[in-house]
Amino acid sequence: EAGVAQSPRYKIIEKRQSVAFWCNPISGHATLYWYQQILGQGPKLLIQFQNNGVVDDSQLPKDRFSAERLKGVDSTLKIQPAKLEDSAVYLCASSLDSIPRSSGANVLTFGAGSRLTVL
Amino acid sequence: RKEVEQDPGPFNVPEGATVAFNCTYSNSASQSFFWYRQDCRKEPKLLMSVYSSGNEDGRFTAQLNRASQYISLLIRDSKLSDSATYLCVVPLGGSGYSTLTFGKGTMLLVSP
């Protein structure tokens, strides 16, 4: 089974520039997540999609961050304009669905992440 | 109380030692929990799931205490390769759609 694909792996930009990250989840996974992980901290959920609908975007800084999953498969996360504090690893993950049950349907599988450095 | 709280460590232990981590959570409606392992500069990977009172997999045992709202991870006979950050994950949102919230992680360093 192919894993979660993310690109680019690394990106260096200057503050106020824009950047976009792409994610292709595991085939058949209805739920897609974008997490932000700052060095030394745990992943923080930015946005969660169920198919092409948003389940939770309460921690997404909507003045600068946007995300879409138009066809319910792959997704793009955009930052515009970037700030220094956006330097982090952006992790995409997917799961079969997001309903917690003993079948493990809501177990996350992560991609390798996109490391962003804002100068 | 923070939603998911972990002791950041680091826990420094010698090979062969037994070590335990705790994770407390604030949402008493949570039904399932996870421990993920994250190696340096890598993505988190699932270590164990905890759906009832506990789970055991080889040297690793996870236990759930619903009354006190914490889960624990016990590692027996520590190996050098166990050195990593261990992330506690709690679904928040009840029995419907849930969002998986991560703790900040506990770092384990196993030395020869």
PDB file of C-alpha atoms in Angstrom:
ATOM      1  CA  GLU A   1       0.000   0.000   0.000  1.00  0.00           C
ATOM      2  CA  ALA A   2       1.407   3.370  -0.997  1.00  0.00           C
ATOM      3  CA  GLY A   3       1.807   5.815   1.865  1.00  0.00           C
ATOM      4  CA  VAL A   4       0.906   9.476   2.220  1.00  0.00           C
ATOM      5  CA  ALA A   5       2.810  11.548  -0.327  1.00  0.00           C
ATOM      6  CA  GLN A   6       3.870  15.127   0.368  1.00  0.00           C
ATOM      7  CA  SER A   7       5.806  17.727  -1.562  1.00  0.00           C
ATOM      8  CA  PRO A   8       8.016  19.623  -1.447  1.00  0.00           C
ATOM      9  CA  ARG A   9      10.115  18.062   1.309  1.00  0.00           C
ATOM     10  CA  TYR A  10      11.955  21.309   1.987  1.00  0.00           C
ATOM     11  CA  LYS A  11      11.182  24.948   1.268  1.00  0.00           C
ATOM     12  CA  ILE A  12      13.053  28.115   2.198  1.00  0.00           C
ATOM     13  CA  ILE A  13      11.327  31.458   1.641  1.00  0.00           C
ATOM     14  CA  GLU A  14      11.565  35.003   2.895  1.00  0.00           C
ATOM     15  CA  LYS A  15       8.907  36.501   5.130  1.00  0.00           C
ATOM     16  CA  ARG A  16       5.892  37.904   3.299  1.00  0.00           C
ATOM     17  CA  GLN A  17       6.361  35.434   0.455  1.00  0.00           C
ATOM     18  CA  SER A  18       3.862  32.675  -0.261  1.00  0.00           C
ATOM     19  CA  VAL A  19       4.249  28.913  -0.262  1.00  0.00           C
ATOM     20  CA  ALA A  20       2.063  25.915  -1.073  1.00  0.00           C
ATOM     21  CA  PHE A  21       2.281  22.323   0.087  1.00  0.00           C
ATOM     22  CA  TRP A  22       0.665  19.338  -1.571  1.00  0.00           C
ATOM     23  CA  CYS A  23      -0.550  16.081  -0.074  1.00  0.00           C
ATOM     24  CA  ASN A  24      -1.903  12.878  -1.595  1.00  0.00           C
ATOM     25  CA  PRO A  25      -3.424  10.592   1.064  1.00  0.00           C
ATOM     26  CA  ILE A  26      -3.617   6.812   1.120  1.00  0.00           C
ATOM     27  CA  SER A  27      -6.137   5.588  -1.446  1.00  0.00           C
ATOM     28  CA  GLY A  28      -9.584   5.184   0.071  1.00  0.00           C
ATOM     29  CA  HIS A  29      -8.914   7.316   3.150  1.00  0.00           C
ATOM     30  CA  ALA A  30     -11.796   9.708   3.650  1.00  0.00           C
ATOM     31  CA  THR A  31     -10.167  11.871   6.307  1.00  0.00           C
ATOM     32  CA  LEU A  32      -7.184  14.119   5.640  1.00  0.00           C
ATOM     33  CA  TYR A  33      -5.376  16.229   8.204  1.00  0.00           C
ATOM     34  CA  TRP A  34      -2.802  18.998   8.097  1.00  0.00           C
ATOM     35  CA  TYR A  35      -0.692  19.379  11.228  1.00  0.00           C
ATOM     36  CA  GLN A  36       1.959  21.990  12.043  1.00  0.00           C
ATOM     37  CA  GLN A  37       4.890  20.818  14.138  1.00  0.00           C
ATOM     38  CA  ILE A  38       7.231  23.432  15.526  1.00  0.00           C
ATOM     39  CA  LEU A  39      10.600  22.193  16.766  1.00  0.00           C
ATOM     40  CA  GLY A  40      10.313  20.686  20.241  1.00  0.00           C
ATOM     41  CA  GLN A  41       6.519  20.555  20.237  1.00  0.00           C
ATOM     42  CA  GLY A  42       3.861  18.024  19.344  1.00  0.00           C
ATOM     43  CA  PRO A  43       1.915  18.281  16.092  1.00  0.00           C
ATOM     44  CA  LYS A  44      -0.880  20.867  16.167  1.00  0.00           C
ATOM     45  CA  LEU A  45      -3.954  20.271  14.021  1.00  0.00           C
ATOM     46  CA  LEU A  46      -4.521  23.018  11.465  1.00  0.00           C
ATOM     47  CA  ILE A  47      -7.383  21.564   9.475  1.00  0.00           C
ATOM     48  CA  GLN A  48      -9.254  18.278   9.117  1.00  0.00           C
ATOM     49  CA  PHE A  49     -11.220  17.257   6.032  1.00  0.00           C
ATOM     50  CA  GLN A  50     -13.824  14.522   5.786  1.00  0.00           C
ATOM     51  CA  ASN A  51     -13.945  13.809   2.053  1.00  0.00           C
ATOM     52  CA  ASN A  52     -14.038  17.356   0.621  1.00  0.00           C
ATOM     53  CA  GLY A  53     -15.742  18.995   3.604  1.00  0.00           C
ATOM     54  CA  VAL A  54     -14.020  20.723   6.529  1.00  0.00           C
ATOM     55  CA  VAL A  55     -14.575  19.052   9.915  1.00  0.00           C
ATOM     56  CA  ASP A  56     -12.337  21.278  12.026  1.00  0.00           C
ATOM     57  CA  ASP A  57     -10.307  24.360  11.131  1.00  0.00           C
ATOM     58  CA  SER A  58     -10.506  26.092  14.503  1.00  0.00           C
ATOM     59  CA  GLN A  59      -6.718  26.435  14.820  1.00  0.00           C
ATOM     60  CA  LEU A  60      -6.043  27.509  11.237  1.00  0.00           C
ATOM     61  CA  PRO A  61      -4.850  31.155  11.059  1.00  0.00           C
ATOM     62  CA  LYS A  62      -7.316  32.034   8.362  1.00  0.00           C
ATOM     63  CA  ASP A  63      -5.855  35.462   7.674  1.00  0.00           C
ATOM     64  CA  ARG A  64      -2.825  33.795   6.102  1.00  0.00           C
ATOM     65  CA  PHE A  65      -3.438  30.058   5.812  1.00  0.00           C
ATOM     66  CA  SER A  66      -5.835  28.331   3.439  1.00  0.00           C
ATOM     67  CA  ALA A  67      -6.412  24.717   2.508  1.00  0.00           C
ATOM     68  CA  GLU A  68      -8.565  22.881   0.053  1.00  0.00           C
ATOM     69  CA  ARG A  69      -9.451  19.337  -0.902  1.00  0.00           C
ATOM     70  CA  LEU A  70     -11.636  19.949  -3.895  1.00  0.00           C
ATOM     71  CA  LYS A  71     -12.215  16.408  -5.174  1.00  0.00           C
ATOM     72  CA  GLY A  72     -11.975  14.673  -1.815  1.00  0.00           C
ATOM     73  CA  VAL A  73      -8.590  13.177  -2.612  1.00  0.00           C
ATOM     74  CA  ASP A  74      -5.423  15.284  -2.626  1.00  0.00           C
ATOM     75  CA  SER A  75      -5.083  18.555  -0.767  1.00  0.00           C
ATOM     76  CA  THR A  76      -3.131  21.806  -0.868  1.00  0.00           C
ATOM     77  CA  LEU A  77      -2.141  23.981   2.094  1.00  0.00           C
ATOM     78  CA  LYS A  78      -1.140  27.559   1.302  1.00  0.00           C
ATOM     79  CA  ILE A  79       0.491  30.251   3.411  1.00  0.00           C
ATOM     80  CA  GLN A  80       0.360  33.850   2.217  1.00  0.00           C
ATOM     81  CA  PRO A  81       2.086  35.947   3.445  1.00  0.00           C
ATOM     82  CA  ALA A  82       4.489  33.862   5.494  1.00  0.00           C
ATOM     83  CA  LYS A  83       5.808  35.009   8.868  1.00  0.00           C
ATOM     84  CA  LEU A  84       8.945  33.968  10.707  1.00  0.00           C
ATOM     85  CA  GLU A  85       6.883  31.973  13.222  1.00  0.00           C
ATOM     86  CA  ASP A  86       5.510  29.794  10.407  1.00  0.00           C
ATOM     87  CA  SER A  87       8.849  27.979  10.262  1.00  0.00           C
ATOM     88  CA  ALA A  88       7.858  24.409  11.038  1.00  0.00           C
ATOM     89  CA  VAL A  89       7.252  20.987   9.562  1.00  0.00           C
ATOM     90  CA  TYR A  90       3.860  20.661   7.912  1.00  0.00           C
ATOM     91  CA  LEU A  91       2.625  17.120   8.268  1.00  0.00           C
ATOM     92  CA  CYS A  92      -0.178  15.661   6.239  1.00  0.00           C
ATOM     93  CA  ALA A  93      -1.938  12.570   7.532  1.00  0.00           C
ATOM     94  CA  SER A  94      -4.886  10.455   6.502  1.00  0.00           C
ATOM     95  CA  SER A  95      -7.204   7.902   8.061  1.00  0.00           C
ATOM     96  CA  LEU A  96     -10.042   5.701   6.855  1.00  0.00           C
ATOM     97  CA  ASP A  97     -12.473   7.970   8.646  1.00  0.00           C
ATOM     98  CA  SER A  98     -12.567  10.095  11.788  1.00  0.00           C
ATOM     99  CA  ILE A  99     -15.000   8.167  13.948  1.00  0.00           C
ATOM    100  CA  PRO A 100     -13.192   6.648  16.909  1.00  0.00           C
ATOM    101  CA  ARG A 101     -13.895   2.946  17.209  1.00  0.00           C
ATOM    102  CA  SER A 102     -12.002  -0.209  18.011  1.00  0.00           C
ATOM    103  CA  SER A 103     -11.532  -1.065  14.345  1.00  0.00           C
ATOM    104  CA  GLY A 104      -8.861   1.598  14.247  1.00  0.00           C
ATOM    105  CA  ALA A 105     -10.506   3.465  11.419  1.00  0.00           C
ATOM    106  CA  ASN A 106      -9.302   6.770  12.813  1.00  0.00           C
ATOM    107  CA  VAL A 107      -5.640   5.725  13.115  1.00  0.00           C
ATOM    108  CA  LEU A 108      -3.446   8.320  11.416  1.00  0.00           C
ATOM    109  CA  THR A 109      -0.766   7.588   8.866  1.00  0.00           C
ATOM    110  CA  PHE A 110       1.584  10.493   8.280  1.00  0.00           C
ATOM    111  CA  GLY A 111       3.526  11.610   5.273  1.00  0.00           C
ATOM    112  CA  ALA A 112       7.207  12.488   5.604  1.00  0.00           C
ATOM    113  CA  GLY A 113       6.361  16.178   6.049  1.00  0.00           C
ATOM    114  CA  SER A 114       7.303  19.445   4.387  1.00  0.00           C
ATOM    115  CA  ARG A 115       9.916  21.442   6.271  1.00  0.00           C
ATOM    116  CA  LEU A 116       9.443  25.201   5.901  1.00  0.00           C
ATOM    117  CA  THR A 117      12.045  27.771   6.828  1.00  0.00           C
ATOM    118  CA  VAL A 118      10.996  31.429   6.729  1.00  0.00           C
ATOM    119  CA  LEU A 119      13.893  33.912   6.733  1.00  0.00           C
TER     120      LEU A 119
ATOM    121  CA  ARG B   1      -6.192  21.377  32.638  1.00  0.00           C
ATOM    122  CA  LYS B   2      -4.604  21.370  29.193  1.00  0.00           C
ATOM    123  CA  GLU B   3      -6.321  19.099  26.673  1.00  0.00           C
ATOM    124  CA  VAL B   4      -3.415  16.629  26.501  1.00  0.00           C
ATOM    125  CA  GLU B   5      -0.466  16.909  28.855  1.00  0.00           C
ATOM    126  CA  GLN B   6       2.809  14.977  28.943  1.00  0.00           C
ATOM    127  CA  ASP B   7       6.047  15.263  30.891  1.00  0.00           C
ATOM    128  CA  PRO B   8       8.526  16.456  28.233  1.00  0.00           C
ATOM    129  CA  GLY B   9      11.484  14.669  29.831  1.00  0.00           C
ATOM    130  CA  PRO B  10      14.037  13.762  28.697  1.00  0.00           C
ATOM    131  CA  PHE B  11      14.030  10.424  30.459  1.00  0.00           C
ATOM    132  CA  ASN B  12      17.594   9.094  30.524  1.00  0.00           C
ATOM    133  CA  VAL B  13      17.702   5.358  31.214  1.00  0.00           C
ATOM    134  CA  PRO B  14      20.293   2.594  30.771  1.00  0.00           C
ATOM    135  CA  GLU B  15      19.717  -0.349  28.460  1.00  0.00           C
ATOM    136  CA  GLY B  16      17.530  -2.985  30.076  1.00  0.00           C
ATOM    137  CA  ALA B  17      15.690  -0.551  32.307  1.00  0.00           C
ATOM    138  CA  THR B  18      11.935  -0.246  32.639  1.00  0.00           C
ATOM    139  CA  VAL B  19      10.482   3.193  32.040  1.00  0.00           C
ATOM    140  CA  ALA B  20       6.949   4.559  32.179  1.00  0.00           C
ATOM    141  CA  PHE B  21       5.346   7.693  30.784  1.00  0.00           C
ATOM    142  CA  ASN B  22       2.020   9.210  31.719  1.00  0.00           C
ATOM    143  CA  CYS B  23      -0.356  11.334  29.694  1.00  0.00           C
ATOM    144  CA  THR B  24      -3.338  13.185  31.149  1.00  0.00           C
ATOM    145  CA  TYR B  25      -6.301  14.384  29.119  1.00  0.00           C
ATOM    146  CA  SER B  26      -9.198  16.716  29.744  1.00  0.00           C
ATOM    147  CA  ASN B  27     -12.051  15.267  27.655  1.00  0.00           C
ATOM    148  CA  SER B  28     -13.717  12.452  29.558  1.00  0.00           C
ATOM    149  CA  ALA B  29     -15.782  11.411  26.515  1.00  0.00           C
ATOM    150  CA  SER B  30     -12.683  10.145  24.682  1.00  0.00           C
ATOM    151  CA  GLN B  31     -13.091   6.495  23.696  1.00  0.00           C
ATOM    152  CA  SER B  32      -9.806   5.592  22.040  1.00  0.00           C
ATOM    153  CA  PHE B  33      -6.245   6.681  22.544  1.00  0.00           C
ATOM    154  CA  PHE B  34      -2.931   6.215  20.818  1.00  0.00           C
ATOM    155  CA  TRP B  35       0.781   6.307  21.445  1.00  0.00           C
ATOM    156  CA  TYR B  36       2.912   7.415  18.518  1.00  0.00           C
ATOM    157  CA  ARG B  37       6.682   7.254  18.271  1.00  0.00           C
ATOM    158  CA  GLN B  38       8.663   9.990  16.536  1.00  0.00           C
ATOM    159  CA  ASP B  39      12.327   9.647  15.678  1.00  0.00           C
ATOM    160  CA  CYS B  40      14.425  12.765  15.190  1.00  0.00           C
ATOM    161  CA  ARG B  41      13.465  14.591  11.982  1.00  0.00           C
ATOM    162  CA  LYS B  42      10.989  11.869  11.021  1.00  0.00           C
ATOM    163  CA  GLU B  43       7.217  11.699  10.955  1.00  0.00           C
ATOM    164  CA  PRO B  44       5.230  10.203  13.861  1.00  0.00           C
ATOM    165  CA  LYS B  45       4.412   6.514  13.524  1.00  0.00           C
ATOM    166  CA  LEU B  46       1.775   4.517  15.375  1.00  0.00           C
ATOM    167  CA  LEU B  47       3.171   2.536  18.292  1.00  0.00           C
ATOM    168  CA  MET B  48       0.031   1.330  20.064  1.00  0.00           C
ATOM    169  CA  SER B  49      -3.720   1.846  20.197  1.00  0.00           C
ATOM    170  CA  VAL B  50      -5.667   1.754  23.468  1.00  0.00           C
ATOM    171  CA  TYR B  51      -9.403   1.120  23.229  1.00  0.00           C
ATOM    172  CA  SER B  52     -10.373  -0.384  26.562  1.00  0.00           C
ATOM    173  CA  SER B  53      -8.402  -0.766  29.744  1.00  0.00           C
ATOM    174  CA  GLY B  54      -5.093  -1.462  28.099  1.00  0.00           C
ATOM    175  CA  ASN B  55      -3.005  -3.138  25.434  1.00  0.00           C
ATOM    176  CA  GLU B  56       0.242  -5.095  25.399  1.00  0.00           C
ATOM    177  CA  ASP B  57       2.632  -5.658  22.525  1.00  0.00           C
ATOM    178  CA  GLY B  58       5.893  -7.353  23.397  1.00  0.00           C
ATOM    179  CA  ARG B  59       7.918  -5.057  25.632  1.00  0.00           C
ATOM    180  CA  PHE B  60       5.332  -2.286  25.422  1.00  0.00           C
ATOM    181  CA  THR B  61       2.222  -1.984  27.605  1.00  0.00           C
ATOM    182  CA  ALA B  62      -0.311   0.809  27.427  1.00  0.00           C
ATOM    183  CA  GLN B  63      -2.919   1.273  30.145  1.00  0.00           C
ATOM    184  CA  LEU B  64      -5.948   3.506  30.389  1.00  0.00           C
ATOM    185  CA  ASN B  65      -7.368   4.926  33.605  1.00  0.00           C
ATOM    186  CA  ARG B  66     -10.677   6.589  32.732  1.00  0.00           C
ATOM    187  CA  ALA B  67     -11.475   7.643  36.304  1.00  0.00           C
ATOM    188  CA  SER B  68      -8.277   9.652  36.588  1.00  0.00           C
ATOM    189  CA  GLN B  69      -8.187  10.519  32.872  1.00  0.00           C
ATOM    190  CA  TYR B  70      -4.710   9.336  32.044  1.00  0.00           C
ATOM    191  CA  ILE B  71      -3.019   6.778  29.869  1.00  0.00           C
ATOM    192  CA  SER B  72       0.401   5.317  30.477  1.00  0.00           C
ATOM    193  CA  LEU B  73       3.065   3.659  28.386  1.00  0.00           C
ATOM    194  CA  LEU B  74       5.431   1.150  29.960  1.00  0.00           C
ATOM    195  CA  ILE B  75       8.557   0.012  28.167  1.00  0.00           C
ATOM    196  CA  ARG B  76      10.357  -3.007  29.602  1.00  0.00           C
ATOM    197  CA  ASP B  77      13.930  -4.062  28.841  1.00  0.00           C
ATOM    198  CA  SER B  78      14.743  -0.791  27.061  1.00  0.00           C
ATOM    199  CA  LYS B  79      16.833  -0.981  23.903  1.00  0.00           C
ATOM    200  CA  LEU B  80      19.053   1.688  22.382  1.00  0.00           C
ATOM    201  CA  SER B  81      16.622   1.761  19.460  1.00  0.00           C
ATOM    202  CA  ASP B  82      13.816   2.839  21.787  1.00  0.00           C
ATOM    203  CA  SER B  83      15.387   6.306  21.964  1.00  0.00           C
ATOM    204  CA  ALA B  84      12.742   8.596  20.478  1.00  0.00           C
ATOM    205  CA  THR B  85       9.958  10.980  21.398  1.00  0.00           C
ATOM    206  CA  TYR B  86       6.714   9.336  22.461  1.00  0.00           C
ATOM    207  CA  LEU B  87       3.543  11.242  21.624  1.00  0.00           C
ATOM    208  CA  CYS B  88       0.237  10.709  23.381  1.00  0.00           C
ATOM    209  CA  VAL B  89      -2.821  11.186  21.148  1.00  0.00           C
ATOM    210  CA  VAL B  90      -6.370  11.763  22.350  1.00  0.00           C
ATOM    211  CA  PRO B  91      -9.473  12.105  20.178  1.00  0.00           C
ATOM    212  CA  LEU B  92     -11.513  15.099  21.241  1.00  0.00           C
ATOM    213  CA  GLY B  93     -15.081  15.615  20.203  1.00  0.00           C
ATOM    214  CA  GLY B  94     -17.026  12.699  21.636  1.00  0.00           C
ATOM    215  CA  SER B  95     -18.414   9.726  19.738  1.00  0.00           C
ATOM    216  CA  GLY B  96     -18.987  11.485  16.424  1.00  0.00           C
ATOM    217  CA  TYR B  97     -16.306  12.975  14.239  1.00  0.00           C
ATOM    218  CA  SER B  98     -13.235  13.424  16.381  1.00  0.00           C
ATOM    219  CA  THR B  99     -10.090  15.461  16.063  1.00  0.00           C
ATOM    220  CA  LEU B 100      -6.900  13.793  17.190  1.00  0.00           C
ATOM    221  CA  THR B 101      -4.971  16.021  19.596  1.00  0.00           C
ATOM    222  CA  PHE B 102      -1.309  15.367  20.295  1.00  0.00           C
ATOM    223  CA  GLY B 103       0.597  15.980  23.472  1.00  0.00           C
ATOM    224  CA  LYS B 104       3.963  17.701  23.244  1.00  0.00           C
ATOM    225  CA  GLY B 105       5.751  14.398  23.579  1.00  0.00           C
ATOM    226  CA  THR B 106       8.111  12.741  26.040  1.00  0.00           C
ATOM    227  CA  MET B 107      11.711  12.253  24.984  1.00  0.00           C
ATOM    228  CA  LEU B 108      13.407   8.976  25.901  1.00  0.00           C
ATOM    229  CA  LEU B 109      17.154   8.505  25.720  1.00  0.00           C
ATOM    230  CA  VAL B 110      18.454   4.968  26.261  1.00  0.00           C
ATOM    231  CA  SER B 111      22.175   4.744  26.897  1.00  0.00           C
ATOM    232  CA  PRO B 112      24.571   1.743  26.759  1.00  0.00           C
TER     233      PRO B 112
END
